[in-house]
Tab-separated table of C-alpha atoms and ligand atoms in Angstrom:
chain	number	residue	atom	x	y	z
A	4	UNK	CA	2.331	-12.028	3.243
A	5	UNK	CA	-1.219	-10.664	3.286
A	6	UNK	CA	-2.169	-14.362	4.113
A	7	UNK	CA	-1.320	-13.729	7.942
A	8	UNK	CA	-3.690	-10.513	7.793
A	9	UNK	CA	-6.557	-12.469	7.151
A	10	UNK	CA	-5.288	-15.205	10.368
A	11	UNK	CA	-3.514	-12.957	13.001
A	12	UNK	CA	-7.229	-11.534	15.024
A	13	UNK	CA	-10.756	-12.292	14.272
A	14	UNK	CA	-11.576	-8.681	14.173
A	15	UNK	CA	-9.439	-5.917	12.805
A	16	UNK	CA	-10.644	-2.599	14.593
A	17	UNK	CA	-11.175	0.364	11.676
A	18	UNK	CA	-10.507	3.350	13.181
A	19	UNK	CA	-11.194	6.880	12.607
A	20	UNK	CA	-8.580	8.825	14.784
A	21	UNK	CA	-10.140	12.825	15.006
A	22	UNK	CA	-7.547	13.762	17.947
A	23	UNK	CA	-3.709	12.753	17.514
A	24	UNK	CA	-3.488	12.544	21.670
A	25	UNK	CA	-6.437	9.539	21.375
A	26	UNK	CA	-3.507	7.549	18.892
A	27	UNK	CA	-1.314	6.129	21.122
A	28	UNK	CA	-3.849	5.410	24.420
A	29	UNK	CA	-6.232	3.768	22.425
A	30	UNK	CA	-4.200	1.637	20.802
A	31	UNK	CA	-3.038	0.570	23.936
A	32	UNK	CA	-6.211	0.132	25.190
A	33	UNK	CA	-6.675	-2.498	21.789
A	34	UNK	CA	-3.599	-4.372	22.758
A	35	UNK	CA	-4.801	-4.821	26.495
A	36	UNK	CA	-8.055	-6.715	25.190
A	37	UNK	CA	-6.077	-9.050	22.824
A	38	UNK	CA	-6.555	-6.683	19.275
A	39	UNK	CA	-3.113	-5.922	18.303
A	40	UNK	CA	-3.931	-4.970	15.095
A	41	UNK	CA	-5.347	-1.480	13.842
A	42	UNK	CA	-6.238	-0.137	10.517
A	43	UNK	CA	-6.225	3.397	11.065
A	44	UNK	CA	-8.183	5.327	8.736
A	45	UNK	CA	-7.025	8.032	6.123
A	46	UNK	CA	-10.216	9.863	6.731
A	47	UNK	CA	-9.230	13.065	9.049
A	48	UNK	CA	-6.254	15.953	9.061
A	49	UNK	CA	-4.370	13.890	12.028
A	50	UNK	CA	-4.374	9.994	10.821
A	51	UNK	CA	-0.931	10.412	9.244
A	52	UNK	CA	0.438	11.914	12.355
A	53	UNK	CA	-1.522	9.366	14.522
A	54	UNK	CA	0.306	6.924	12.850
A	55	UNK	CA	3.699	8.260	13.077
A	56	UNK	CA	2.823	8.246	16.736
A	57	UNK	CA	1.597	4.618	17.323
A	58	UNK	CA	4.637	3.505	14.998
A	59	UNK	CA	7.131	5.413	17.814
A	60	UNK	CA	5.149	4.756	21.001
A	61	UNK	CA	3.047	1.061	20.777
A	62	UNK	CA	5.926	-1.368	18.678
A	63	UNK	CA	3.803	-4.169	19.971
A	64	UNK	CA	0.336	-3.668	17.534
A	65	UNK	CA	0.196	-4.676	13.638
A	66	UNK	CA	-0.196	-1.246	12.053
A	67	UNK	CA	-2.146	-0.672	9.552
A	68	UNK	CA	-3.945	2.460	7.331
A	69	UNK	CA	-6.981	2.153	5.804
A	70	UNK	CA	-9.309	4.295	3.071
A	71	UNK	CA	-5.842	3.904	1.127
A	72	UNK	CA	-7.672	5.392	-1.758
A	73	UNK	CA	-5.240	7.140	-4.085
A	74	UNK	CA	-1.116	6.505	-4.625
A	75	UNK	CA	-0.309	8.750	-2.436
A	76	UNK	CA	-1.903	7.501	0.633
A	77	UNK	CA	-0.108	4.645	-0.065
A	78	UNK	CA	3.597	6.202	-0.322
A	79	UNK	CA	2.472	8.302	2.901
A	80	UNK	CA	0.853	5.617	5.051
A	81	UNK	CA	4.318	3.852	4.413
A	82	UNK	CA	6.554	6.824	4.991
A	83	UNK	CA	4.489	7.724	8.568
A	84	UNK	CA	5.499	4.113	9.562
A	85	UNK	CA	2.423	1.909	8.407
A	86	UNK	CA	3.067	-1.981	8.485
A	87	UNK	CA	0.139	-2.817	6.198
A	88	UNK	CA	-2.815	-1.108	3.852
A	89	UNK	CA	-6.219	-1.741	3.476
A	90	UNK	CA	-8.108	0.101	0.081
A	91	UNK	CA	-11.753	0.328	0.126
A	92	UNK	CA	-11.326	-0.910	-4.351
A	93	UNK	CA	-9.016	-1.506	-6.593
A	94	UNK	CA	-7.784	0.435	-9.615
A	95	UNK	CA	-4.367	-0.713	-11.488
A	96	UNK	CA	-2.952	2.201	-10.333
A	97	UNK	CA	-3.580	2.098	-6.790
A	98	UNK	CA	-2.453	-1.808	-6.828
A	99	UNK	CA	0.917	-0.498	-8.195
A	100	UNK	CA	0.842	2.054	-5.748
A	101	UNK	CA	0.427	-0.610	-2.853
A	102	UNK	CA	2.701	-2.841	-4.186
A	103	UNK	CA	5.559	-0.314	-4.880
A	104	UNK	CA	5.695	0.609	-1.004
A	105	UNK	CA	6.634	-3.197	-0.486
A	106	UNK	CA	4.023	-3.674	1.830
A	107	UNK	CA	1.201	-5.946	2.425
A	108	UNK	CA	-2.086	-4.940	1.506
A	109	UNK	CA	-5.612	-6.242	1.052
A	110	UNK	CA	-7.308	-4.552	-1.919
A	111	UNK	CA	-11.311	-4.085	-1.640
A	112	UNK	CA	-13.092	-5.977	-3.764
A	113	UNK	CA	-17.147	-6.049	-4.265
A	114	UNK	CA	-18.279	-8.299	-7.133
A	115	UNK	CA	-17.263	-11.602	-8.779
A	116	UNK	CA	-15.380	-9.833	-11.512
A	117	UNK	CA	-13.158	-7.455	-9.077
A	118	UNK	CA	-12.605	-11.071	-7.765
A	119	UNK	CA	-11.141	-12.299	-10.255
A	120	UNK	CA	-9.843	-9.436	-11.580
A	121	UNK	CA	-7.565	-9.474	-7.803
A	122	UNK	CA	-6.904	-12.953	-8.757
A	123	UNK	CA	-5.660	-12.125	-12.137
A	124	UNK	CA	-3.047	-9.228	-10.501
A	125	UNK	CA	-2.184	-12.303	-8.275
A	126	UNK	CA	-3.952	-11.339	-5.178
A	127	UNK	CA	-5.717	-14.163	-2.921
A	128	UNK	CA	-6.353	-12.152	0.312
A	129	UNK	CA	-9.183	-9.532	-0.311
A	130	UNK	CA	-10.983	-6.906	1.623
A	131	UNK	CA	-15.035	-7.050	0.948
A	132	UNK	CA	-16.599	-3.635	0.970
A	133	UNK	CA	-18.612	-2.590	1.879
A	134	UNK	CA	-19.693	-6.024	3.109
A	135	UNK	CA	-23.769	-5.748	4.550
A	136	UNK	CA	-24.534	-3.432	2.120
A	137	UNK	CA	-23.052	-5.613	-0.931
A	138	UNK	CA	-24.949	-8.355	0.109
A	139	UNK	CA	-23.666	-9.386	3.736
A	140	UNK	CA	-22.758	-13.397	4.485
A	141	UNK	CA	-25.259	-15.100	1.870
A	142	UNK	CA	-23.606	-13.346	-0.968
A	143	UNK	CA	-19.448	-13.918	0.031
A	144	UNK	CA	-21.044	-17.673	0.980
A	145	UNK	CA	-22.113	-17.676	-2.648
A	146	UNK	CA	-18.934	-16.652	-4.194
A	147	UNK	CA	-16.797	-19.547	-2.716
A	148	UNK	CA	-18.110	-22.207	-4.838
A	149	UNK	CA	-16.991	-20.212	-8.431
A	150	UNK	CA	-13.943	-18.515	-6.778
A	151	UNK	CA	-12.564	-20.729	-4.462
A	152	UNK	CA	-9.247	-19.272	-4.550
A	153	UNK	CA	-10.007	-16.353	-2.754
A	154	UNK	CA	-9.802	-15.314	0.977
A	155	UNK	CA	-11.832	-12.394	2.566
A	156	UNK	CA	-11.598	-9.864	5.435
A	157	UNK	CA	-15.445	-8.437	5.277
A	158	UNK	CA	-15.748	-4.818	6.431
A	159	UNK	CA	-18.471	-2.505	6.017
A	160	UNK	CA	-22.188	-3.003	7.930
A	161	UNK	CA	-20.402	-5.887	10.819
A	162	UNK	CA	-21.690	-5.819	14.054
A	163	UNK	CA	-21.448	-8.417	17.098
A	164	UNK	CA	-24.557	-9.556	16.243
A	165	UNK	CA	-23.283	-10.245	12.310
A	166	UNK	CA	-20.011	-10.981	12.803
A	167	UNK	CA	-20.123	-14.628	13.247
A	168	UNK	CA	-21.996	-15.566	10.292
A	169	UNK	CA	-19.036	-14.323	8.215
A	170	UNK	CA	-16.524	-15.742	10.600
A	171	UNK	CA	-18.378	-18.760	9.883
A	172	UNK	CA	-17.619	-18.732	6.202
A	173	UNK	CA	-14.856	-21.127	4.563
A	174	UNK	CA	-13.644	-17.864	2.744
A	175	UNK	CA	-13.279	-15.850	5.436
A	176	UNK	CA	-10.365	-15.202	7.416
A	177	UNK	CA	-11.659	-12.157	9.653
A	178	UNK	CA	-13.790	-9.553	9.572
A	179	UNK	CA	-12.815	-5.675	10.347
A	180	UNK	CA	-15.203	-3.126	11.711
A	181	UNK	CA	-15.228	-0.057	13.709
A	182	UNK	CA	-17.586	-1.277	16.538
A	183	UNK	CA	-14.683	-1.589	18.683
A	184	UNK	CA	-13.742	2.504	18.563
A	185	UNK	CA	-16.869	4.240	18.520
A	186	UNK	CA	-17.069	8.146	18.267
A	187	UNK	CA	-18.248	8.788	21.392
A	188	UNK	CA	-16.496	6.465	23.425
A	189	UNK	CA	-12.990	7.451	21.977
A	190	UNK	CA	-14.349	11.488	22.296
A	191	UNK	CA	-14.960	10.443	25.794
A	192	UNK	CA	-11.528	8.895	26.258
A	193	UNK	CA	-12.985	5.979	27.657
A	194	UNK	CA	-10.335	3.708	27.021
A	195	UNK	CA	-11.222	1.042	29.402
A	196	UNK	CA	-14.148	0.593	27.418
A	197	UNK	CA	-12.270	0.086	23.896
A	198	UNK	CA	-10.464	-2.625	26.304
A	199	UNK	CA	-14.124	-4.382	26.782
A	200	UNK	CA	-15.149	-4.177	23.191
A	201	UNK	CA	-11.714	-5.388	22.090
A	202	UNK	CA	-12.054	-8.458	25.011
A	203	UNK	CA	-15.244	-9.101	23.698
A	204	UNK	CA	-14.589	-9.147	20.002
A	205	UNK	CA	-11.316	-11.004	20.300
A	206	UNK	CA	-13.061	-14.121	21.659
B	13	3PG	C1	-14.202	0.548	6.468
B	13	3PG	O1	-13.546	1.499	6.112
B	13	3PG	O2	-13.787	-0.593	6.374
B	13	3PG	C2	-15.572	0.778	6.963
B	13	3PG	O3	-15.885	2.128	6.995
B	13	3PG	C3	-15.847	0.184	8.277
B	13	3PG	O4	-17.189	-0.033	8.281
B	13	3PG	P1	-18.056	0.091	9.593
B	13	3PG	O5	-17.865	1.479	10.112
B	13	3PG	O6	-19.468	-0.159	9.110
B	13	3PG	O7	-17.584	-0.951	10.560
């Protein structure tokens, strides 16, 4: 199931939520430029209850929580009404974790032998983090011809100006950023403006 992930949006806005009442508009304002997908970030006091809210109030985006970095983000994301999970690594025990809330995930990988160490736990469909800083397009490009079997979403580093030469890549599905939210523009409720980076990245 983590297959359509990787195929549903070129771009998969990360999103760091600070204020619960930003949850629901601005994934609205995703939806309205063709991004229905989120991966909300574990990374502030509200992102469980900013969940819970997009879960009630926007049925029509693919939910997801992100920085799933210990079990219990995992049972939580899933009990505040998370459709999918995103972890930055993988650990046995966060894979089990992931895997016991039945829902699909894509578990960060970095190097060749997290690669096939995914493989191994039966995983095709793999987050790379963080992507630029792990060696960007040249060095996913490089592990296709060893690893074939594996599919990426690159995060981590992506810009416009990157994006494509990852989009570009036979082992990549779609890349996920958080170009599409910035700080400022979500502090200054600018929501049409999500709408234009979302437009713009969705094409
Ligand atoms: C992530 O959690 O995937 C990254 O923090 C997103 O990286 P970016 O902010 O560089 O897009």
């Amino acid at each position: 199931m983590t297959a359509s992930l990787l195929d549903r949006v070129p771009v998969i806005p990360v999103v760091v939520v600070d204020d619960v009442e930003h949850a629901v508009p601005l994934a609205l304002a995703l939806v309205a430029g063709g991004l229905p997908v989120i991966e909300l970030t574990l990374r502030t006091p509200v992102a469980l209850a900013a969940i819970e809210r997009i879960a009630d109030q926007v049925p029509e985006i693919l939910l997801g929580a992100g920085t799933v970095v210990a079990p219990e983000h995992a049972k939580d994301a899933a009990a505040a009404g998370a459709q999918f999970l995103v972890s930055p690594g993988s650990t046995p025990t966060l894979l089990q974790a992931m895997t016991d809330t039945g829902l699909p995930h894509l578990p960060g990988v970095a190097t060749a032998s997290e690669v096939l160490a995914a493989l191994e736990a039966g995983y095709t469909e793999l987050k790379f983090f963080p992507a630029e800083a792990a060696g960007g397009a040249p060095y996913l490009k490089s592990m296709h011809a060893p690893i074939a079997a594996a599919r990426f979403c690159p995060t981590g580093g992506i810009n416009p100006d990157n994006a494509a030469s990852y989009l570009a890549l036979k082992n990549v599905g779609c890349v996920g950023g958080s170009w599409i939210t910035p700080a400022d523009v979500l502090a200054a409720r600018d929501w049409d403006r999500v709408t234009e980076l979302a437009t713009a990245a969705s094409q």
